[in-house]
Amino acid sequence: STLFSFSTLFRSQGITQGNIGSAFYANIYLTSVDIKFGSSNEWRVELHRYVDDMIFVIPNREDMDIIENTVKDELQELELNLNENKTERIYEVSSFLEQSDQDQRLDELSDRFDCVVNPLWIMNSKHRAIFRSAFYKDELWWHHIHHYQQCLREIKIYINDTDLSHKIYKYLYNDKSRERDLAKQKYVFGLEGELKYTQPPDDESFQAIRQWSASFITSNNVWSKNRDNLRKDLVDLFEDSWQALCELNGSNPNQTRQLERDIRFALYRLSILGLEDILNTLMEILRQAFWIIRNPINVLENLAKQGYLVEIRSLLTHYQNRDQPVEYLKAVTIRAMRFLPKIDAQEWELIVEFATSLDSSVSIAEKLMATETWLYLGHKYNNFKQNDHIKAVKNALDSEPPERLQKNYLLILGQFEPKAVEQFQVNRNDPMLVSAKNLALEGNPSAIFDLPEPKIIRQKYYSGQAPNDSDQEAY
């Protein structure tokens, strides 16, 4: 048998990559392809498809050309094209098995990663009791989340507050999930039981958190060694894959895809374990081959959260100076600034400049990200406010911006001069703008950022009761 691997490419309009409904609609849209190569097809071909990735197992290699042409015809009927750069013929089973061995290596690294991070979300019984007691109290819940988040940063574990909240909730009431993942930890590392001393100190000072970190590492030295070994292996995978990719220079499409996948695999996990050991290479990729990273918004956010202000600024400058425009990358780099542990007046001026620019060289996407960043940070950096900033917002409102920008400008103005909002008219048939203006007139629009998630999210997804296992698995 011969293996034939295809990947379709949507040429025109479609659903955004990563959208929760993409796979569902792809299955509907590609039904005719599934039928054409169903169990009774004339070539006795086996089709294995996941969304737009297809593998054909062909008993007779002489049929390969006609099958490829048939696939192209079926796709053209759907106004789709075959991605030639991602199409591969595999004639020897050993070649396929070699790829499977590479997949197994990543699976093993993935298992080790799970066994390093999951015990941190499981915590221990005393620590879980603290979160259970705060479950119905939003402000107290997020206080505990943020305190634990700061402690995790001290042991070089980086995770945003909403993700940490979700992960803790996953295990909080679910005995079976805890037992299952602790059993996996024993199988992978030979390590039994929950971590010791996870609950943060009552004192929230920097010195107290440093002392907690030292006690935690001492009490969980085997976990710490496993974490360090895993980080080293992921760093090696990232660095070696990038070096090999540079040497390959696109000469082997299949190997190129494999190396790019390895880079993304390692990067995702090192975003939680710390980016410091791959920082230089990561910056090189973000400048020279940013298309490798399918979701740069998360990478830039993680860079900012880990305090790499200089790197964020240098990337923004680089993207601004490129001959070919990269509006999206500029926009998400501006967005990343909201996640820096601290910004100074220079960064604030940059945010204001992008947010209120009337220059056509600044895209709508950049302005949207800058205004949203301003809204996100405004209540934290009120001391940076200047009269000319407010004047610039009013000028921007007078320029008749698109509705989403108009909404953001109204909310920004409401932070500083609620009475001035009244002079700006909005479309009364647009409920978003009407609500934004009313909120701005109240004079405290930044209150919507006081908690990481709106209350409705907690009401819908955090029942507050001890859910059964099926509920937890669905979550």
Short mmCIF file of C-alpha atoms in Angstrom, two decimals:
data_model
loop_
_atom_site.label_atom_id
_atom_site.label_comp_id
_atom_site.label_asym_id
_atom_site.label_seq_id
_atom_site.Cartn_x
_atom_site.Cartn_y
_atom_site.Cartn_z
CA SER A 1 0.00 0.00 0.00
CA THR A 2 0.99 3.59 -0.55
CA LEU A 3 0.20 6.51 1.70
CA PHE A 4 -0.87 9.78 0.14
CA SER A 5 -1.17 12.83 2.39
CA PHE A 6 -3.11 15.94 1.34
CA SER A 7 -4.02 19.24 2.92
CA THR A 8 -6.70 21.45 1.37
CA LEU A 9 -6.36 25.22 1.20
CA PHE A 10 -9.34 27.58 1.40
CA ARG A 11 -8.68 30.24 -1.23
CA SER A 12 -11.35 32.83 -0.56
CA GLN A 13 -13.76 33.35 2.30
CA GLY A 14 -14.17 30.99 5.21
CA ILE A 15 -14.11 30.57 8.96
CA THR A 16 -11.21 31.87 11.02
CA GLN A 17 -8.59 29.22 11.85
CA GLY A 18 -9.07 27.93 15.39
CA ASN A 19 -12.74 28.86 15.51
CA ILE A 20 -14.69 26.39 17.65
CA GLY A 21 -17.07 25.67 14.76
CA SER A 22 -14.43 25.20 12.05
CA ALA A 23 -14.15 21.42 12.33
CA PHE A 24 -17.93 20.99 12.39
CA TYR A 25 -18.49 23.03 9.24
CA ALA A 26 -15.51 21.44 7.50
CA ASN A 27 -17.05 18.01 8.06
CA ILE A 28 -20.28 19.20 6.45
CA TYR A 29 -18.54 20.98 3.59
CA LEU A 30 -16.29 18.04 2.68
CA THR A 31 -19.04 15.40 2.81
CA SER A 32 -18.83 14.87 -0.97
CA VAL A 33 -15.14 13.99 -0.66
CA ASP A 34 -15.91 11.47 2.08
CA ILE A 35 -18.61 9.90 -0.10
CA LYS A 36 -16.38 9.74 -3.19
CA PHE A 37 -13.74 7.78 -1.29
CA GLY A 38 -16.12 5.82 0.93
CA SER A 39 -15.92 2.09 1.61
CA SER A 40 -17.23 1.10 -1.84
CA ASN A 41 -14.89 3.26 -3.94
CA GLU A 42 -13.50 1.68 -7.11
CA TRP A 43 -9.85 1.90 -6.05
CA ARG A 44 -10.38 0.27 -2.61
CA VAL A 45 -8.74 3.36 -1.10
CA GLU A 46 -8.94 4.05 2.64
CA LEU A 47 -9.51 7.72 3.43
CA HIS A 48 -8.61 9.08 6.88
CA ARG A 49 -9.56 12.75 7.24
CA TYR A 50 -9.28 15.24 10.08
CA VAL A 51 -10.86 18.56 9.07
CA ASP A 52 -8.83 19.50 5.95
CA ASP A 53 -5.96 17.04 6.47
CA MET A 54 -6.42 13.80 4.53
CA ILE A 55 -4.46 10.57 4.36
CA PHE A 56 -5.20 8.06 1.58
CA VAL A 57 -4.02 4.46 1.87
CA ILE A 58 -3.79 3.25 -1.74
CA PRO A 59 -3.40 -0.51 -2.40
CA ASN A 60 -2.12 -0.02 -5.96
CA ARG A 61 0.46 2.70 -6.46
CA GLU A 62 -0.41 2.89 -10.16
CA ASP A 63 -3.68 4.53 -9.10
CA MET A 64 -1.97 7.44 -7.35
CA ASP A 65 -2.13 9.92 -10.24
CA ILE A 66 -5.78 9.33 -10.99
CA ILE A 67 -6.66 9.55 -7.29
CA GLU A 68 -4.80 12.83 -6.96
CA ASN A 69 -6.63 14.23 -9.98
CA THR A 70 -9.95 12.98 -8.61
CA VAL A 71 -9.29 14.70 -5.30
CA LYS A 72 -8.46 17.94 -7.14
CA ASP A 73 -11.67 17.71 -9.16
CA GLU A 74 -13.79 17.11 -6.06
CA LEU A 75 -12.18 20.05 -4.28
CA GLN A 76 -12.59 22.37 -7.27
CA GLU A 77 -16.30 21.61 -7.21
CA LEU A 78 -16.24 23.07 -3.70
CA GLU A 79 -14.11 26.04 -4.82
CA LEU A 80 -11.14 24.63 -2.91
CA ASN A 81 -7.63 23.85 -4.09
CA LEU A 82 -5.04 21.30 -3.07
CA ASN A 83 -2.11 22.76 -1.17
CA GLU A 84 0.78 21.38 -3.21
CA ASN A 85 3.34 22.37 -0.58
CA LYS A 86 1.62 20.12 1.94
CA THR A 87 1.01 17.16 -0.35
CA GLU A 88 3.30 14.18 0.08
CA ARG A 89 3.61 10.68 -1.35
CA ILE A 90 5.00 8.02 0.99
CA TYR A 91 5.96 4.80 -0.75
CA GLU A 92 7.64 2.93 2.10
CA VAL A 93 5.94 2.00 5.35
CA SER A 94 9.27 2.54 7.14
CA SER A 95 9.14 6.25 6.24
CA PHE A 96 5.70 6.53 7.76
CA LEU A 97 6.82 4.66 10.86
CA GLU A 98 9.76 7.05 11.19
CA GLN A 99 7.28 9.92 11.36
CA SER A 100 5.28 7.94 13.93
CA ASP A 101 8.43 7.58 16.06
CA GLN A 102 8.85 11.36 15.99
CA ASP A 103 5.23 11.71 17.07
CA GLN A 104 5.87 9.29 19.94
CA ARG A 105 8.79 11.44 21.09
CA LEU A 106 6.49 14.46 21.27
CA ASP A 107 3.85 12.39 23.06
CA GLU A 108 6.41 11.46 25.72
CA LEU A 109 7.41 15.11 26.18
CA SER A 110 3.74 16.05 26.37
CA ASP A 111 3.14 13.45 29.11
CA ARG A 112 6.11 14.77 31.09
CA PHE A 113 4.82 18.32 30.72
CA ASP A 114 1.38 17.31 32.02
CA CYS A 115 2.97 15.57 35.00
CA VAL A 116 4.96 18.71 35.83
CA VAL A 117 2.16 21.28 35.61
CA ASN A 118 -0.99 19.37 36.61
CA PRO A 119 0.12 18.83 40.25
CA LEU A 120 0.38 22.62 40.51
CA TRP A 121 -3.30 22.94 39.58
CA ILE A 122 -4.25 20.01 41.82
CA MET A 123 -2.37 21.65 44.74
CA ASN A 124 -2.91 19.87 48.06
CA SER A 125 -5.90 19.41 50.37
CA LYS A 126 -5.17 22.46 52.53
CA HIS A 127 -4.77 24.68 49.52
CA ARG A 128 -7.94 23.35 47.86
CA ALA A 129 -9.86 24.11 51.05
CA ILE A 130 -8.82 27.77 50.73
CA PHE A 131 -10.24 27.98 47.22
CA ARG A 132 -13.40 26.10 48.13
CA SER A 133 -14.10 28.55 50.94
CA ALA A 134 -13.77 31.44 48.47
CA PHE A 135 -15.80 29.89 45.68
CA TYR A 136 -18.93 32.04 46.08
CA LYS A 137 -16.95 35.23 46.73
CA ASP A 138 -15.66 36.65 43.48
CA GLU A 139 -13.21 39.15 44.86
CA LEU A 140 -11.75 36.69 47.36
CA TRP A 141 -11.48 33.98 44.69
CA TRP A 142 -9.47 36.25 42.40
CA HIS A 143 -7.39 37.46 45.31
CA HIS A 144 -6.30 33.87 45.96
CA ILE A 145 -5.76 33.27 42.24
CA HIS A 146 -3.49 36.30 41.91
CA HIS A 147 -1.58 35.50 45.07
CA TYR A 148 -0.90 31.94 43.89
CA GLN A 149 -0.04 33.26 40.43
CA GLN A 150 2.66 35.47 41.95
CA CYS A 151 4.04 32.50 43.86
CA LEU A 152 4.13 30.40 40.69
CA ARG A 153 6.03 33.16 38.88
CA GLU A 154 8.67 32.97 41.59
CA ILE A 155 9.25 29.29 40.75
CA LYS A 156 9.22 30.21 37.02
CA ILE A 157 5.79 28.93 36.13
CA TYR A 158 3.92 31.48 34.01
CA ILE A 159 0.16 31.32 33.47
CA ASN A 160 -2.48 33.99 33.13
CA ASP A 161 -5.08 34.43 35.84
CA THR A 162 -8.12 33.15 33.92
CA ASP A 163 -6.32 30.00 32.77
CA LEU A 164 -5.11 29.36 36.32
CA SER A 165 -8.65 29.80 37.60
CA HIS A 166 -10.01 27.32 35.06
CA LYS A 167 -7.32 24.73 35.77
CA ILE A 168 -7.80 24.91 39.54
CA TYR A 169 -11.54 24.57 39.10
CA LYS A 170 -11.01 21.48 36.93
CA TYR A 171 -9.62 19.59 39.93
CA LEU A 172 -11.24 21.37 42.84
CA TYR A 173 -14.26 19.10 43.24
CA ASN A 174 -13.28 16.19 41.03
CA ASP A 175 -11.65 13.37 42.99
CA LYS A 176 -11.44 11.10 39.94
CA SER A 177 -9.59 13.65 37.84
CA ARG A 178 -7.09 14.22 40.63
CA GLU A 179 -6.56 10.50 41.18
CA ARG A 180 -6.19 9.84 37.46
CA ASP A 181 -3.57 12.54 36.87
CA LEU A 182 -1.65 11.76 40.04
CA ALA A 183 -1.55 8.11 38.92
CA LYS A 184 -0.15 9.31 35.58
CA GLN A 185 2.50 11.26 37.49
CA LYS A 186 3.49 8.07 39.31
CA TYR A 187 3.68 6.15 36.02
CA VAL A 188 5.78 8.80 34.23
CA PHE A 189 8.02 10.01 37.06
CA GLY A 190 7.60 7.41 39.78
CA LEU A 191 6.42 10.24 42.04
CA GLU A 192 3.51 9.56 44.40
CA GLY A 193 1.02 11.92 45.97
CA GLU A 194 0.29 15.62 45.90
CA LEU A 195 2.86 18.38 46.06
CA LYS A 196 3.80 19.67 49.49
CA TYR A 197 3.52 23.23 50.70
CA THR A 198 1.62 24.70 47.74
CA GLN A 199 -0.49 27.12 49.78
CA PRO A 200 0.96 30.66 49.59
CA PRO A 201 2.04 32.58 52.70
CA ASP A 202 -0.43 34.87 54.47
CA ASP A 203 2.07 37.67 54.01
CA GLU A 204 1.96 38.86 50.38
CA SER A 205 5.25 40.75 50.46
CA PHE A 206 7.97 40.00 47.94
CA GLN A 207 10.21 38.67 50.68
CA ALA A 208 7.53 36.28 51.94
CA ILE A 209 6.94 34.94 48.42
CA ARG A 210 10.69 34.43 47.98
CA GLN A 211 10.75 32.43 51.20
CA TRP A 212 7.73 30.42 50.04
CA SER A 213 9.56 29.63 46.79
CA ALA A 214 12.61 28.32 48.62
CA SER A 215 10.46 26.17 50.92
CA PHE A 216 8.43 24.83 48.00
CA ILE A 217 11.51 23.79 45.99
CA THR A 218 13.11 22.16 49.05
CA SER A 219 9.91 20.28 49.87
CA ASN A 220 9.38 19.17 46.26
CA ASN A 221 12.94 18.65 45.06
CA VAL A 222 12.10 15.64 42.84
CA TRP A 223 9.35 17.64 41.10
CA SER A 224 11.84 20.50 40.67
CA LYS A 225 14.42 18.24 39.02
CA ASN A 226 11.79 16.81 36.68
CA ARG A 227 10.71 20.33 35.77
CA ASP A 228 14.31 21.42 35.05
CA ASN A 229 15.05 18.32 32.96
CA LEU A 230 11.87 18.80 30.95
CA ARG A 231 12.66 22.46 30.34
CA LYS A 232 16.15 21.54 29.10
CA ASP A 233 14.77 18.95 26.69
CA LEU A 234 12.19 21.41 25.34
CA VAL A 235 14.84 24.10 24.93
CA ASP A 236 17.03 21.64 23.02
CA LEU A 237 14.09 20.66 20.80
CA PHE A 238 13.31 24.31 20.06
CA GLU A 239 16.90 25.37 19.34
CA ASP A 240 17.84 22.25 17.35
CA SER A 241 14.67 22.45 15.25
CA TRP A 242 15.26 26.09 14.36
CA GLN A 243 18.89 25.42 13.43
CA ALA A 244 17.88 22.46 11.26
CA LEU A 245 15.13 24.52 9.65
CA CYS A 246 17.59 27.26 8.74
CA GLU A 247 19.98 24.71 7.22
CA LEU A 248 17.17 23.05 5.30
CA ASN A 249 16.09 26.37 3.75
CA GLY A 250 12.82 24.93 2.43
CA SER A 251 14.44 22.17 0.37
CA ASN A 252 12.32 19.40 1.92
CA PRO A 253 8.66 20.43 2.49
CA ASN A 254 7.83 17.42 4.64
CA GLN A 255 10.82 17.88 6.94
CA THR A 256 10.14 21.62 7.04
CA ARG A 257 6.61 21.00 8.33
CA GLN A 258 7.93 18.58 10.94
CA LEU A 259 10.51 21.05 12.22
CA GLU A 260 8.00 23.88 12.32
CA ARG A 261 5.65 21.66 14.29
CA ASP A 262 8.44 20.82 16.76
CA ILE A 263 9.15 24.53 17.23
CA ARG A 264 5.50 25.28 17.98
CA PHE A 265 5.24 22.26 20.28
CA ALA A 266 8.22 23.36 22.39
CA LEU A 267 7.26 27.04 22.34
CA TYR A 268 3.78 26.45 23.75
CA ARG A 269 5.16 24.53 26.73
CA LEU A 270 8.09 26.87 27.31
CA SER A 271 5.62 29.76 27.42
CA ILE A 272 4.53 28.26 30.74
CA LEU A 273 7.93 26.97 31.89
CA GLY A 274 9.75 30.20 30.96
CA LEU A 275 11.09 31.73 27.74
CA GLU A 276 14.43 32.98 29.03
CA ASP A 277 16.54 30.13 27.60
CA ILE A 278 15.15 30.53 24.07
CA LEU A 279 14.70 34.31 24.06
CA ASN A 280 17.31 35.14 21.42
CA THR A 281 16.15 32.45 19.03
CA LEU A 282 12.50 33.32 19.60
CA MET A 283 13.20 36.96 18.74
CA GLU A 284 14.98 35.81 15.58
CA ILE A 285 11.93 33.77 14.57
CA LEU A 286 9.52 36.62 15.33
CA ARG A 287 11.58 38.91 13.10
CA GLN A 288 12.53 36.56 10.26
CA ALA A 289 9.96 33.76 10.15
CA PHE A 290 6.95 34.88 12.19
CA TRP A 291 4.62 32.78 9.99
CA ILE A 292 5.92 29.66 11.74
CA ILE A 293 4.06 30.75 14.89
CA ARG A 294 0.41 30.25 14.15
CA ASN A 295 -0.83 32.31 17.07
CA PRO A 296 1.66 35.15 17.67
CA ILE A 297 -0.82 36.98 19.87
CA ASN A 298 -0.26 34.41 22.65
CA VAL A 299 3.53 34.38 22.23
CA LEU A 300 3.75 38.17 22.45
CA GLU A 301 1.41 38.17 25.44
CA ASN A 302 3.64 35.65 27.21
CA LEU A 303 6.76 37.69 26.41
CA ALA A 304 5.12 40.71 27.99
CA LYS A 305 3.90 38.82 31.05
CA GLN A 306 7.41 37.55 31.67
CA GLY A 307 8.64 41.15 31.67
CA TYR A 308 10.46 41.44 28.35
CA LEU A 309 9.73 45.14 27.76
CA VAL A 310 12.84 45.83 25.67
CA GLU A 311 12.04 42.90 23.37
CA ILE A 312 8.43 44.01 22.91
CA ARG A 313 9.57 47.52 22.01
CA SER A 314 12.21 46.24 19.58
CA LEU A 315 9.66 44.01 17.82
CA LEU A 316 7.24 46.91 17.42
CA THR A 317 10.01 49.04 15.92
CA HIS A 318 11.01 46.18 13.61
CA TYR A 319 7.44 45.66 12.36
CA GLN A 320 7.00 49.39 11.83
CA ASN A 321 10.15 49.55 9.68
CA ARG A 322 9.49 46.54 7.47
CA ASP A 323 9.18 47.22 3.76
CA GLN A 324 6.13 44.96 3.57
CA PRO A 325 3.34 45.97 5.98
CA VAL A 326 2.53 43.61 8.84
CA GLU A 327 -0.43 45.40 10.37
CA TYR A 328 -1.62 42.41 12.36
CA LEU A 329 1.77 41.89 14.01
CA LYS A 330 2.04 45.58 14.88
CA ALA A 331 -1.46 45.47 16.35
CA VAL A 332 -0.90 42.40 18.53
CA THR A 333 2.48 43.77 19.70
CA ILE A 334 0.71 46.93 20.86
CA ARG A 335 -1.85 44.70 22.57
CA ALA A 336 0.93 42.83 24.38
CA MET A 337 1.92 46.00 26.23
CA ARG A 338 -1.13 45.68 28.47
CA PHE A 339 0.38 42.50 29.95
CA LEU A 340 3.75 43.95 30.95
CA PRO A 341 4.23 43.81 34.74
CA LYS A 342 4.88 47.55 34.64
CA ILE A 343 5.11 50.24 31.97
CA ASP A 344 6.66 53.68 32.13
CA ALA A 345 5.60 57.03 30.71
CA GLN A 346 7.39 56.37 27.41
CA GLU A 347 5.33 53.24 26.73
CA TRP A 348 2.17 55.04 27.78
CA GLU A 349 2.82 57.83 25.27
CA LEU A 350 3.29 55.19 22.58
CA ILE A 351 -0.07 53.60 23.40
CA VAL A 352 -1.79 57.00 23.29
CA GLU A 353 -0.08 57.85 20.00
CA PHE A 354 -1.29 54.69 18.29
CA ALA A 355 -4.75 54.95 19.85
CA THR A 356 -5.49 58.49 18.70
CA SER A 357 -3.47 58.80 15.50
CA LEU A 358 -5.30 60.35 12.56
CA ASP A 359 -2.52 59.27 10.22
CA SER A 360 -3.69 56.80 7.57
CA SER A 361 -0.48 54.81 8.06
CA VAL A 362 -1.87 53.57 11.39
CA SER A 363 -4.40 50.83 10.64
CA ILE A 364 -7.80 50.38 12.26
CA ALA A 365 -6.53 47.14 13.83
CA GLU A 366 -3.63 49.01 15.47
CA LYS A 367 -5.97 51.70 16.79
CA LEU A 368 -8.36 49.09 18.15
CA MET A 369 -5.61 47.24 20.00
CA ALA A 370 -4.16 50.50 21.32
CA THR A 371 -7.52 51.81 22.56
CA GLU A 372 -8.33 48.47 24.19
CA THR A 373 -4.91 48.51 25.86
CA TRP A 374 -5.59 52.06 27.10
CA LEU A 375 -8.92 50.95 28.53
CA TYR A 376 -7.33 47.92 30.15
CA LEU A 377 -4.57 49.96 31.80
CA GLY A 378 -6.15 53.37 32.27
CA HIS A 379 -7.24 52.90 35.87
CA LYS A 380 -3.77 51.60 36.78
CA TYR A 381 -1.78 54.44 35.23
CA ASN A 382 -4.05 57.41 35.84
CA ASN A 383 -0.98 59.44 36.87
CA PHE A 384 0.23 59.36 33.24
CA LYS A 385 -2.86 61.24 32.07
CA GLN A 386 -2.14 64.49 30.20
CA ASN A 387 -4.57 67.13 28.95
CA ASP A 388 -3.33 66.64 25.41
CA HIS A 389 -4.25 62.94 25.68
CA ILE A 390 -7.90 63.84 26.33
CA LYS A 391 -7.83 66.40 23.54
CA ALA A 392 -6.50 63.73 21.16
CA VAL A 393 -9.38 61.40 22.11
CA LYS A 394 -11.91 64.15 21.38
CA ASN A 395 -10.27 64.83 18.02
CA ALA A 396 -10.41 61.13 17.22
CA LEU A 397 -14.13 61.06 18.05
CA ASP A 398 -14.70 64.07 15.80
CA SER A 399 -13.04 62.19 12.91
CA GLU A 400 -16.06 59.84 12.65
CA PRO A 401 -14.22 56.57 13.39
CA PRO A 402 -15.74 53.10 12.85
CA GLU A 403 -18.24 51.99 15.46
CA ARG A 404 -15.86 49.81 17.51
CA LEU A 405 -13.30 52.60 17.70
CA GLN A 406 -16.00 55.11 18.56
CA LYS A 407 -17.10 52.87 21.40
CA ASN A 408 -13.53 52.66 22.77
CA TYR A 409 -12.99 56.42 22.53
CA LEU A 410 -16.23 57.06 24.44
CA LEU A 411 -15.18 54.68 27.20
CA ILE A 412 -11.71 56.25 27.42
CA LEU A 413 -13.22 59.72 27.66
CA GLY A 414 -15.55 58.44 30.36
CA GLN A 415 -12.51 57.51 32.46
CA PHE A 416 -11.37 61.12 32.64
CA GLU A 417 -14.14 63.55 31.60
CA PRO A 418 -17.54 61.86 31.84
CA LYS A 419 -19.39 65.14 31.29
CA ALA A 420 -17.59 65.67 27.99
CA VAL A 421 -19.12 62.45 26.64
CA GLU A 422 -22.52 64.12 26.37
CA GLN A 423 -21.39 66.36 23.50
CA PHE A 424 -20.76 63.40 21.21
CA GLN A 425 -23.72 61.91 19.38
CA VAL A 426 -24.06 58.18 18.70
CA ASN A 427 -26.32 56.16 16.47
CA ARG A 428 -29.39 55.46 18.61
CA ASN A 429 -30.05 52.32 16.61
CA ASP A 430 -26.70 50.83 17.63
CA PRO A 431 -27.13 49.21 21.06
CA MET A 432 -23.35 48.78 21.47
CA LEU A 433 -22.71 52.50 21.09
CA VAL A 434 -25.69 53.47 23.23
CA SER A 435 -24.51 51.17 26.03
CA ALA A 436 -20.93 52.44 25.73
CA LYS A 437 -22.03 56.07 25.97
CA ASN A 438 -24.24 55.36 29.00
CA LEU A 439 -21.40 53.53 30.72
CA ALA A 440 -18.99 56.37 29.93
CA LEU A 441 -21.42 58.93 31.34
CA GLU A 442 -21.42 57.01 34.63
CA GLY A 443 -17.74 57.91 34.89
CA ASN A 444 -16.23 54.55 35.81
CA PRO A 445 -15.94 52.36 32.69
CA SER A 446 -12.69 50.83 34.00
CA ALA A 447 -14.75 48.98 36.58
CA ILE A 448 -15.39 46.36 33.91
CA PHE A 449 -11.70 45.41 34.20
CA ASP A 450 -11.67 45.05 37.99
CA LEU A 451 -12.04 41.26 37.73
CA PRO A 452 -10.37 39.08 35.07
CA GLU A 453 -13.68 37.58 33.91
CA PRO A 454 -17.19 39.03 33.78
CA LYS A 455 -19.50 37.68 36.44
CA ILE A 456 -21.62 35.91 33.86
CA ILE A 457 -18.68 33.65 33.01
CA ARG A 458 -18.35 32.56 36.60
CA GLN A 459 -22.11 32.14 36.95
CA LYS A 460 -22.27 29.97 33.86
CA TYR A 461 -19.13 27.85 34.17
CA TYR A 462 -18.44 27.86 37.92
CA SER A 463 -21.48 26.26 39.53
CA GLY A 464 -20.14 26.52 43.08
CA GLN A 465 -21.38 23.01 43.80
CA ALA A 466 -19.43 19.78 43.77
CA PRO A 467 -20.06 18.82 40.12
CA ASN A 468 -20.16 15.21 39.01
CA ASP A 469 -17.37 13.79 36.89
CA SER A 470 -19.22 14.15 33.59
CA ASP A 471 -19.71 17.86 34.23
CA GLN A 472 -16.04 18.29 35.04
CA GLU A 473 -14.90 16.43 31.94
CA ALA A 474 -17.12 18.64 29.79
CA TYR A 475 -15.57 21.71 31.37
#
